[in-house]
C-alpha positions as protocol buffer text, in pm:
chain_id: "A"
residue {
  index: 1
  type: UNK
  ca { x: -1583 y: -210 z: -4046 }
}
residue {
  index: 2
  type: UNK
  ca { x: -1764 y: -415 z: -3783 }
}
residue {
  index: 3
  type: UNK
  ca { x: -1747 y: -791 z: -3830 }
}
residue {
  index: 4
  type: UNK
  ca { x: -2104 y: -862 z: -3727 }
}
residue {
  index: 5
  type: UNK
  ca { x: -2434 y: -683 z: -3690 }
}
residue {
  index: 6
  type: UNK
  ca { x: -2397 y: -536 z: -3340 }
}
residue {
  index: 7
  type: UNK
  ca { x: -2683 y: -729 z: -3184 }
}
residue {
  index: 8
  type: UNK
  ca { x: -2563 y: -1063 z: -3325 }
}
residue {
  index: 9
  type: UNK
  ca { x: -2205 y: -1101 z: -3203 }
}
residue {
  index: 10
  type: UNK
  ca { x: -2167 y: -1472 z: -3120 }
}
residue {
  index: 11
  type: UNK
  ca { x: -2047 y: -1598 z: -2780 }
}
residue {
  index: 12
  type: UNK
  ca { x: -1983 y: -1243 z: -2662 }
}
residue {
  index: 13
  type: UNK
  ca { x: -1853 y: -1234 z: -2302 }
}
residue {
  index: 14
  type: UNK
  ca { x: -1780 y: -863 z: -2307 }
}
residue {
  index: 15
  type: UNK
  ca { x: -1892 y: -540 z: -2468 }
}
residue {
  index: 16
  type: UNK
  ca { x: -1616 y: -525 z: -2730 }
}
residue {
  index: 17
  type: UNK
  ca { x: -1733 y: -501 z: -3090 }
}
residue {
  index: 18
  type: UNK
  ca { x: -1488 y: -688 z: -3317 }
}
residue {
  index: 19
  type: UNK
  ca { x: -1395 y: -510 z: -3637 }
}
residue {
  index: 20
  type: UNK
  ca { x: -1126 y: -481 z: -3901 }
}
residue {
  index: 21
  type: UNK
  ca { x: -947 y: -186 z: -4057 }
}
residue {
  index: 22
  type: UNK
  ca { x: -891 y: -183 z: -4433 }
}
residue {
  index: 23
  type: UNK
  ca { x: -567 y: -65 z: -4594 }
}
residue {
  index: 24
  type: UNK
  ca { x: -608 y: -24 z: -4969 }
}
residue {
  index: 25
  type: UNK
  ca { x: -360 y: -122 z: -5236 }
}
residue {
  index: 26
  type: UNK
  ca { x: -376 y: -206 z: -5606 }
}
residue {
  index: 27
  type: UNK
  ca { x: -284 y: -573 z: -5642 }
}
residue {
  index: 28
  type: UNK
  ca { x: -475 y: -900 z: -5657 }
}
residue {
  index: 29
  type: UNK
  ca { x: -374 y: -1035 z: -5315 }
}
residue {
  index: 30
  type: UNK
  ca { x: -545 y: -951 z: -4986 }
}
residue {
  index: 31
  type: UNK
  ca { x: -428 y: -1050 z: -4638 }
}
residue {
  index: 32
  type: UNK
  ca { x: -614 y: -1045 z: -4306 }
}
residue {
  index: 33
  type: UNK
  ca { x: -363 y: -965 z: -4029 }
}
residue {
  index: 34
  type: UNK
  ca { x: -394 y: -1093 z: -3672 }
}
residue {
  index: 35
  type: UNK
  ca { x: -162 y: -898 z: -3439 }
}
residue {
  index: 36
  type: UNK
  ca { x: -12 y: -1081 z: -3142 }
}
residue {
  index: 37
  type: UNK
  ca { x: -41 y: -1013 z: -2771 }
}
residue {
  index: 38
  type: UNK
  ca { x: -111 y: -1343 z: -2589 }
}
residue {
  index: 39
  type: UNK
  ca { x: -485 y: -1294 z: -2650 }
}
residue {
  index: 40
  type: UNK
  ca { x: -456 y: -1021 z: -2383 }
}
residue {
  index: 41
  type: UNK
  ca { x: -388 y: -728 z: -2620 }
}
residue {
  index: 42
  type: UNK
  ca { x: -324 y: -655 z: -2989 }
}
residue {
  index: 43
  type: UNK
  ca { x: 22 y: -522 z: -3075 }
}
residue {
  index: 44
  type: UNK
  ca { x: 0 y: -225 z: -3315 }
}
residue {
  index: 45
  type: UNK
  ca { x: 343 y: -288 z: -3467 }
}
residue {
  index: 46
  type: UNK
  ca { x: 214 y: -629 z: -3578 }
}
residue {
  index: 47
  type: UNK
  ca { x: -100 y: -473 z: -3724 }
}
residue {
  index: 48
  type: UNK
  ca { x: -98 y: -130 z: -3885 }
}
residue {
  index: 49
  type: UNK
  ca { x: 277 y: -128 z: -3953 }
}
residue {
  index: 50
  type: UNK
  ca { x: 254 y: -465 z: -4127 }
}
residue {
  index: 51
  type: UNK
  ca { x: -51 y: -352 z: -4327 }
}
residue {
  index: 52
  type: UNK
  ca { x: 138 y: -48 z: -4457 }
}
residue {
  index: 53
  type: UNK
  ca { x: 432 y: -266 z: -4556 }
}
residue {
  index: 54
  type: UNK
  ca { x: 195 y: -499 z: -4743 }
}
residue {
  index: 55
  type: UNK
  ca { x: 42 y: -198 z: -4920 }
}
residue {
  index: 56
  type: UNK
  ca { x: 391 y: -94 z: -5028 }
}
residue {
  index: 57
  type: UNK
  ca { x: 435 y: -424 z: -5214 }
}
residue {
  index: 58
  type: UNK
  ca { x: 92 y: -412 z: -5376 }
}
residue {
  index: 59
  type: UNK
  ca { x: -113 y: -616 z: -5129 }
}
residue {
  index: 60
  type: UNK
  ca { x: -446 y: -514 z: -4978 }
}
residue {
  index: 61
  type: UNK
  ca { x: -469 y: -565 z: -4601 }
}
residue {
  index: 62
  type: UNK
  ca { x: -721 y: -587 z: -4323 }
}
residue {
  index: 63
  type: UNK
  ca { x: -607 y: -561 z: -3961 }
}
residue {
  index: 64
  type: UNK
  ca { x: -836 y: -776 z: -3749 }
}
residue {
  index: 65
  type: UNK
  ca { x: -943 y: -629 z: -3416 }
}
residue {
  index: 66
  type: UNK
  ca { x: -1042 y: -966 z: -3275 }
}
residue {
  index: 67
  type: UNK
  ca { x: -1171 y: -1021 z: -2924 }
}
residue {
  index: 68
  type: UNK
  ca { x: -917 y: -1051 z: -2644 }
}
residue {
  index: 69
  type: UNK
  ca { x: -930 y: -1106 z: -2268 }
}
residue {
  index: 70
  type: UNK
  ca { x: -1182 y: -1169 z: -2110 }
}
residue {
  index: 71
  type: UNK
  ca { x: -1291 y: -1344 z: -2430 }
}
residue {
  index: 72
  type: UNK
  ca { x: -1202 y: -1711 z: -2466 }
}
residue {
  index: 73
  type: UNK
  ca { x: -1234 y: -1981 z: -2730 }
}
residue {
  index: 74
  type: UNK
  ca { x: -1433 y: -1988 z: -2958 }
}
residue {
  index: 75
  type: UNK
  ca { x: -1471 y: -1610 z: -2971 }
}
residue {
  index: 76
  type: UNK
  ca { x: -1133 y: -1540 z: -3132 }
}
residue {
  index: 77
  type: UNK
  ca { x: -1158 y: -1803 z: -3403 }
}
residue {
  index: 78
  type: UNK
  ca { x: -1517 y: -1698 z: -3471 }
}
residue {
  index: 79
  type: UNK
  ca { x: -1381 y: -1351 z: -3546 }
}
residue {
  index: 80
  type: UNK
  ca { x: -1116 y: -1492 z: -3781 }
}
residue {
  index: 81
  type: UNK
  ca { x: -1377 y: -1701 z: -3964 }
}
residue {
  index: 82
  type: UNK
  ca { x: -1601 y: -1399 z: -4008 }
}
residue {
  index: 83
  type: UNK
  ca { x: -1311 y: -1175 z: -4112 }
}
residue {
  index: 84
  type: UNK
  ca { x: -1207 y: -1396 z: -4404 }
}
residue {
  index: 85
  type: UNK
  ca { x: -1568 y: -1433 z: -4513 }
}
residue {
  index: 86
  type: UNK
  ca { x: -1619 y: -1057 z: -4497 }
}
residue {
  index: 87
  type: UNK
  ca { x: -1293 y: -989 z: -4683 }
}
residue {
  index: 88
  type: UNK
  ca { x: -1399 y: -1232 z: -4955 }
}
residue {
  index: 89
  type: UNK
  ca { x: -1739 y: -1065 z: -4978 }
}
residue {
  index: 90
  type: UNK
  ca { x: -1570 y: -728 z: -5037 }
}
residue {
  index: 91
  type: UNK
  ca { x: -1336 y: -846 z: -5313 }
}
residue {
  index: 92
  type: UNK
  ca { x: -1552 y: -708 z: -5593 }
}
residue {
  index: 93
  type: UNK
  ca { x: -1581 y: -369 z: -5425 }
}
residue {
  index: 94
  type: UNK
  ca { x: -1212 y: -336 z: -5340 }
}
residue {
  index: 95
  type: UNK
  ca { x: -1059 y: -496 z: -5648 }
}
residue {
  index: 96
  type: UNK
  ca { x: -864 y: -798 z: -5524 }
}
residue {
  index: 97
  type: UNK
  ca { x: -902 y: -1163 z: -5619 }
}
residue {
  index: 98
  type: UNK
  ca { x: -1140 y: -1364 z: -5395 }
}
residue {
  index: 99
  type: UNK
  ca { x: -915 y: -1666 z: -5453 }
}
residue {
  index: 100
  type: UNK
  ca { x: -602 y: -1488 z: -5329 }
}
residue {
  index: 101
  type: UNK
  ca { x: -703 y: -1410 z: -4972 }
}
residue {
  index: 102
  type: UNK
  ca { x: -465 y: -1515 z: -4696 }
}
residue {
  index: 103
  type: UNK
  ca { x: -435 y: -1486 z: -4323 }
}
residue {
  index: 104
  type: UNK
  ca { x: -126 y: -1366 z: -4137 }
}
residue {
  index: 105
  type: UNK
  ca { x: -52 y: -1363 z: -3766 }
}
residue {
  index: 106
  type: UNK
  ca { x: 222 y: -1307 z: -3513 }
}
residue {
  index: 107
  type: UNK
  ca { x: 270 y: -1489 z: -3182 }
}
residue {
  index: 108
  type: UNK
  ca { x: -81 y: -1550 z: -3040 }
}
residue {
  index: 109
  type: UNK
  ca { x: -213 y: -1389 z: -3357 }
}
residue {
  index: 110
  type: UNK
  ca { x: -13 y: -1656 z: -3538 }
}
residue {
  index: 111
  type: UNK
  ca { x: -198 y: -1914 z: -3335 }
}
residue {
  index: 112
  type: UNK
  ca { x: -527 y: -1756 z: -3438 }
}
residue {
  index: 113
  type: UNK
  ca { x: -427 y: -1749 z: -3805 }
}
residue {
  index: 114
  type: UNK
  ca { x: -304 y: -2109 z: -3790 }
}
residue {
  index: 115
  type: UNK
  ca { x: -621 y: -2216 z: -3608 }
}
residue {
  index: 116
  type: UNK
  ca { x: -828 y: -2092 z: -3900 }
}
residue {
  index: 117
  type: UNK
  ca { x: -592 y: -2259 z: -4147 }
}
residue {
  index: 118
  type: UNK
  ca { x: -664 y: -2602 z: -3996 }
}
residue {
  index: 119
  type: UNK
  ca { x: -1017 y: -2554 z: -3855 }
}
residue {
  index: 120
  type: UNK
  ca { x: -1185 y: -2350 z: -4128 }
}
residue {
  index: 121
  type: UNK
  ca { x: -1415 y: -2647 z: -4194 }
}
residue {
  index: 122
  type: UNK
  ca { x: -1556 y: -2648 z: -3839 }
}
residue {
  index: 123
  type: UNK
  ca { x: -1867 y: -2457 z: -3726 }
}
residue {
  index: 124
  type: UNK
  ca { x: -1800 y: -2211 z: -3444 }
}
residue {
  index: 125
  type: UNK
  ca { x: -2121 y: -2007 z: -3455 }
}
residue {
  index: 126
  type: UNK
  ca { x: -2463 y: -2018 z: -3619 }
}
residue {
  index: 127
  type: UNK
  ca { x: -2511 y: -1839 z: -3950 }
}
residue {
  index: 128
  type: UNK
  ca { x: -2605 y: -1474 z: -3907 }
}
residue {
  index: 129
  type: UNK
  ca { x: -2649 y: -1351 z: -4265 }
}
residue {
  index: 130
  type: UNK
  ca { x: -2539 y: -1416 z: -4624 }
}
residue {
  index: 131
  type: UNK
  ca { x: -2175 y: -1342 z: -4538 }
}
residue {
  index: 132
  type: UNK
  ca { x: -2171 y: -1667 z: -4343 }
}
residue {
  index: 133
  type: UNK
  ca { x: -2250 y: -1861 z: -4660 }
}
residue {
  index: 134
  type: UNK
  ca { x: -1907 y: -1761 z: -4799 }
}
residue {
  index: 135
  type: UNK
  ca { x: -1606 y: -1993 z: -4776 }
}
residue {
  index: 136
  type: UNK
  ca { x: -1371 y: -1900 z: -4490 }
}
residue {
  index: 137
  type: UNK
  ca { x: -1076 y: -2116 z: -4596 }
}
residue {
  index: 138
  type: UNK
  ca { x: -772 y: -1890 z: -4639 }
}
residue {
  index: 139
  type: UNK
  ca { x: -581 y: -1946 z: -4961 }
}
residue {
  index: 140
  type: UNK
  ca { x: -252 y: -1926 z: -4769 }
}
residue {
  index: 141
  type: UNK
  ca { x: -118 y: -1853 z: -4421 }
}
residue {
  index: 142
  type: UNK
  ca { x: 180 y: -1647 z: -4304 }
}
residue {
  index: 143
  type: UNK
  ca { x: 295 y: -1704 z: -3946 }
}
residue {
  index: 144
  type: UNK
  ca { x: 553 y: -1504 z: -3752 }
}
residue {
  index: 145
  type: UNK
  ca { x: 695 y: -1668 z: -3438 }
}
residue {
  index: 146
  type: UNK
  ca { x: 355 y: -1836 z: -3385 }
}
residue {
  index: 147
  type: UNK
  ca { x: 220 y: -2010 z: -3080 }
}
residue {
  index: 148
  type: UNK
  ca { x: 135 y: -2351 z: -3222 }
}
residue {
  index: 149
  type: UNK
  ca { x: 143 y: -2600 z: -2936 }
}
residue {
  index: 150
  type: UNK
  ca { x: -93 y: -2592 z: -2637 }
}
residue {
  index: 151
  type: UNK
  ca { x: 109 y: -2859 z: -2460 }
}
residue {
  index: 152
  type: UNK
  ca { x: 476 y: -2883 z: -2365 }
}
residue {
  index: 153
  type: UNK
  ca { x: 598 y: -2590 z: -2576 }
}
residue {
  index: 154
  type: UNK
  ca { x: 307 y: -2354 z: -2535 }
}
residue {
  index: 155
  type: UNK
  ca { x: 319 y: -1993 z: -2421 }
}
residue {
  index: 156
  type: UNK
  ca { x: 148 y: -2030 z: -2084 }
}
residue {
  index: 157
  type: UNK
  ca { x: -32 y: -1694 z: -2078 }
}
residue {
  index: 158
  type: UNK
  ca { x: -171 y: -1749 z: -2429 }
}
residue {
  index: 159
  type: UNK
  ca { x: -299 y: -2090 z: -2329 }
}
residue {
  index: 160
  type: UNK
  ca { x: -450 y: -1961 z: -2004 }
}
residue {
  index: 161
  type: UNK
  ca { x: -640 y: -1673 z: -2164 }
}
residue {
  index: 162
  type: UNK
  ca { x: -763 y: -1881 z: -2457 }
}
residue {
  index: 163
  type: UNK
  ca { x: -860 y: -2200 z: -2273 }
}
residue {
  index: 164
  type: UNK
  ca { x: -881 y: -2109 z: -1903 }
}
residue {
  index: 165
  type: UNK
  ca { x: -692 y: -2221 z: -1596 }
}
residue {
  index: 166
  type: UNK
  ca { x: -768 y: -2591 z: -1628 }
}
residue {
  index: 167
  type: UNK
  ca { x: -819 y: -2674 z: -1996 }
}
residue {
  index: 168
  type: UNK
  ca { x: -950 y: -3016 z: -2083 }
}
residue {
  index: 169
  type: UNK
  ca { x: -720 y: -3250 z: -2269 }
}
residue {
  index: 170
  type: UNK
  ca { x: -942 y: -3258 z: -2575 }
}
residue {
  index: 171
  type: UNK
  ca { x: -926 y: -2878 z: -2604 }
}
residue {
  index: 172
  type: UNK
  ca { x: -548 y: -2881 z: -2566 }
}
residue {
  index: 173
  type: UNK
  ca { x: -541 y: -3132 z: -2850 }
}
residue {
  index: 174
  type: UNK
  ca { x: -786 y: -2935 z: -3065 }
}
residue {
  index: 175
  type: UNK
  ca { x: -597 y: -2608 z: -3027 }
}
residue {
  index: 176
  type: UNK
  ca { x: -251 y: -2760 z: -3077 }
}
residue {
  index: 177
  type: UNK
  ca { x: -223 y: -2674 z: -3443 }
}
residue {
  index: 178
  type: UNK
  ca { x: 40 y: -2930 z: -3537 }
}
residue {
  index: 179
  type: UNK
  ca { x: -199 y: -3207 z: -3432 }
}
residue {
  index: 180
  type: UNK
  ca { x: -475 y: -3084 z: -3661 }
}
residue {
  index: 181
  type: UNK
  ca { x: -298 y: -3030 z: -3993 }
}
residue {
  index: 182
  type: UNK
  ca { x: -479 y: -3216 z: -4271 }
}
residue {
  index: 183
  type: UNK
  ca { x: -449 y: -3267 z: -4646 }
}
residue {
  index: 184
  type: UNK
  ca { x: -636 y: -2947 z: -4735 }
}
residue {
  index: 185
  type: UNK
  ca { x: -448 y: -2712 z: -4504 }
}
residue {
  index: 186
  type: UNK
  ca { x: -343 y: -2410 z: -4713 }
}
residue {
  index: 187
  type: UNK
  ca { x: 21 y: -2339 z: -4812 }
}
residue {
  index: 188
  type: UNK
  ca { x: 204 y: -2182 z: -4520 }
}
residue {
  index: 189
  type: UNK
  ca { x: 501 y: -1950 z: -4468 }
}
residue {
  index: 190
  type: UNK
  ca { x: 660 y: -1958 z: -4121 }
}
residue {
  index: 191
  type: UNK
  ca { x: 942 y: -1764 z: -3959 }
}
residue {
  index: 192
  type: UNK
  ca { x: 1089 y: -1768 z: -3610 }
}
residue {
  index: 193
  type: UNK
  ca { x: 1412 y: -1697 z: -3424 }
}
residue {
  index: 194
  type: UNK
  ca { x: 1607 y: -1984 z: -3274 }
}
residue {
  index: 195
  type: UNK
  ca { x: 1655 y: -1819 z: -2935 }
}
residue {
  index: 196
  type: UNK
  ca { x: 1300 y: -1687 z: -2888 }
}
residue {
  index: 197
  type: UNK
  ca { x: 1261 y: -1706 z: -2510 }
}
residue {
  index: 198
  type: UNK
  ca { x: 884 y: -1650 z: -2500 }
}
residue {
  index: 199
  type: UNK
  ca { x: 750 y: -1884 z: -2768 }
}
residue {
  index: 200
  type: UNK
  ca { x: 1000 y: -2165 z: -2828 }
}
residue {
  index: 201
  type: UNK
  ca { x: 1105 y: -2226 z: -3186 }
}
residue {
  index: 202
  type: UNK
  ca { x: 983 y: -2584 z: -3143 }
}
residue {
  index: 203
  type: UNK
  ca { x: 635 y: -2445 z: -3216 }
}
residue {
  index: 204
  type: UNK
  ca { x: 731 y: -2361 z: -3573 }
}
residue {
  index: 205
  type: UNK
  ca { x: 943 y: -2674 z: -3617 }
}
residue {
  index: 206
  type: UNK
  ca { x: 656 y: -2901 z: -3513 }
}
residue {
  index: 207
  type: UNK
  ca { x: 415 y: -2725 z: -3745 }
}
residue {
  index: 208
  type: UNK
  ca { x: 655 y: -2750 z: -4039 }
}
residue {
  index: 209
  type: UNK
  ca { x: 698 y: -3121 z: -3971 }
}
residue {
  index: 210
  type: UNK
  ca { x: 321 y: -3174 z: -3965 }
}
residue {
  index: 211
  type: UNK
  ca { x: 276 y: -2980 z: -4289 }
}
residue {
  index: 212
  type: UNK
  ca { x: 545 y: -3189 z: -4451 }
}
residue {
  index: 213
  type: UNK
  ca { x: 380 y: -3514 z: -4346 }
}
residue {
  index: 214
  type: UNK
  ca { x: 62 y: -3403 z: -4520 }
}
residue {
  index: 215
  type: UNK
  ca { x: 252 y: -3278 z: -4827 }
}
residue {
  index: 216
  type: UNK
  ca { x: 132 y: -2921 z: -4772 }
}
residue {
  index: 217
  type: UNK
  ca { x: 362 y: -2669 z: -4943 }
}
residue {
  index: 218
  type: UNK
  ca { x: 544 y: -2465 z: -4679 }
}
residue {
  index: 219
  type: UNK
  ca { x: 848 y: -2247 z: -4632 }
}
residue {
  index: 220
  type: UNK
  ca { x: 1022 y: -2217 z: -4296 }
}
residue {
  index: 221
  type: UNK
  ca { x: 1289 y: -1963 z: -4197 }
}
residue {
  index: 222
  type: UNK
  ca { x: 1462 y: -1984 z: -3860 }
}
residue {
  index: 223
  type: UNK
  ca { x: 1694 y: -1691 z: -3791 }
}
residue {
  index: 224
  type: UNK
  ca { x: 1969 y: -1747 z: -3534 }
}
residue {
  index: 225
  type: UNK
  ca { x: 1885 y: -1469 z: -3292 }
}
residue {
  index: 226
  type: UNK
  ca { x: 1619 y: -1214 z: -3207 }
}
residue {
  index: 227
  type: UNK
  ca { x: 1374 y: -1133 z: -2934 }
}
residue {
  index: 228
  type: UNK
  ca { x: 1012 y: -1238 z: -2942 }
}
residue {
  index: 229
  type: UNK
  ca { x: 777 y: -989 z: -3105 }
}
residue {
  index: 230
  type: UNK
  ca { x: 1008 y: -844 z: -3369 }
}
residue {
  index: 231
  type: UNK
  ca { x: 734 y: -769 z: -3619 }
}
residue {
  index: 232
  type: UNK
  ca { x: 884 y: -633 z: -3941 }
}
residue {
  index: 233
  type: UNK
  ca { x: 1222 y: -606 z: -3763 }
}
residue {
  index: 234
  type: UNK
  ca { x: 1359 y: -360 z: -4021 }
}
residue {
  index: 235
  type: UNK
  ca { x: 1564 y: -142 z: -3786 }
}
residue {
  index: 236
  type: UNK
  ca { x: 1615 y: -369 z: -3487 }
}
residue {
  index: 237
  type: UNK
  ca { x: 1722 y: -690 z: -3657 }
}
residue {
  index: 238
  type: UNK
  ca { x: 1810 y: -653 z: -4028 }
}
residue {
  index: 239
  type: UNK
  ca { x: 1897 y: -1020 z: -4059 }
}
residue {
  index: 240
  type: UNK
  ca { x: 1562 y: -1144 z: -3928 }
}
residue {
  index: 241
  type: UNK
  ca { x: 1392 y: -869 z: -4131 }
}
residue {
  index: 242
  type: UNK
  ca { x: 1485 y: -1071 z: -4439 }
}
residue {
  index: 243
  type: UNK
  ca { x: 1167 y: -1266 z: -4369 }
}
residue {
  index: 244
  type: UNK
  ca { x: 983 y: -988 z: -4553 }
}
residue {
  index: 245
  type: UNK
  ca { x: 1184 y: -1045 z: -4870 }
}
residue {
  index: 246
  type: UNK
  ca { x: 1143 y: -1421 z: -4844 }
}
residue {
  index: 247
  type: UNK
  ca { x: 771 y: -1386 z: -4784 }
}
residue {
  index: 248
  type: UNK
  ca { x: 720 y: -1158 z: -5083 }
}
residue {
  index: 249
  type: UNK
  ca { x: 910 y: -1403 z: -5304 }
}
residue {
  index: 250
  type: UNK
  ca { x: 709 y: -1695 z: -5165 }
}
residue {
  index: 251
  type: UNK
  ca { x: 380 y: -1523 z: -5247 }
}
residue {
  index: 252
  type: UNK
  ca { x: 503 y: -1467 z: -5599 }
}
residue {
  index: 253
  type: UNK
  ca { x: 588 y: -1834 z: -5628 }
}
residue {
  index: 254
  type: UNK
  ca { x: 263 y: -1982 z: -5497 }
}
residue {
  index: 255
  type: UNK
  ca { x: 54 y: -1769 z: -5733 }
}
residue {
  index: 256
  type: UNK
  ca { x: 264 y: -1826 z: -6045 }
}
């Protein structure tokens, strides 16, 4: 489904029409998935494959086809805002709980998901229709090897595509997620590998520390080894793939 009426896509630098694909299940939880790709592409193994896994454990899923290069901030976060609102608006039709809607992302998609988790209360575009009257705060966030920092530990290509060649200091601050955690940030599950050579594990460690300072419930798993972009990791890295078991258990815990 398209996110917006076609003639009303906000801040649109290109001709791409943002949308999301629905994967039906039978449970109460729904998750909007943001695949990674440095804001330059969207990795299918972090989208459809993850959605099918979520379906297998009774979770409805939407894969968000958010805007990528040449789009820049605030186009991507506008798409995430609209996606959660649209998912919440469809809860009655599709049979999940409007108060159990989360956002999940990997790598740069993790940055997008985390951006919404801390900035859901900001206005990134003018209201288009009644969907934009719906709350866009995710009830929880799930982040796989996320880009969090836009400073020392950032992924340079992600930063460049999102903020341009010479980002202003205030934008670096605004889009460094760990600096914007607040007392109403949703509960968050994070996983990373210690030797990730693309997005340093410090990104997840800094975010966990910030969540802890604000007493936000979180769970962090750092696996000793594994390349960046593992996704579900079932075949390639069975040890890191344990994040899926931990995540399922965590969801059960936060909604008990």
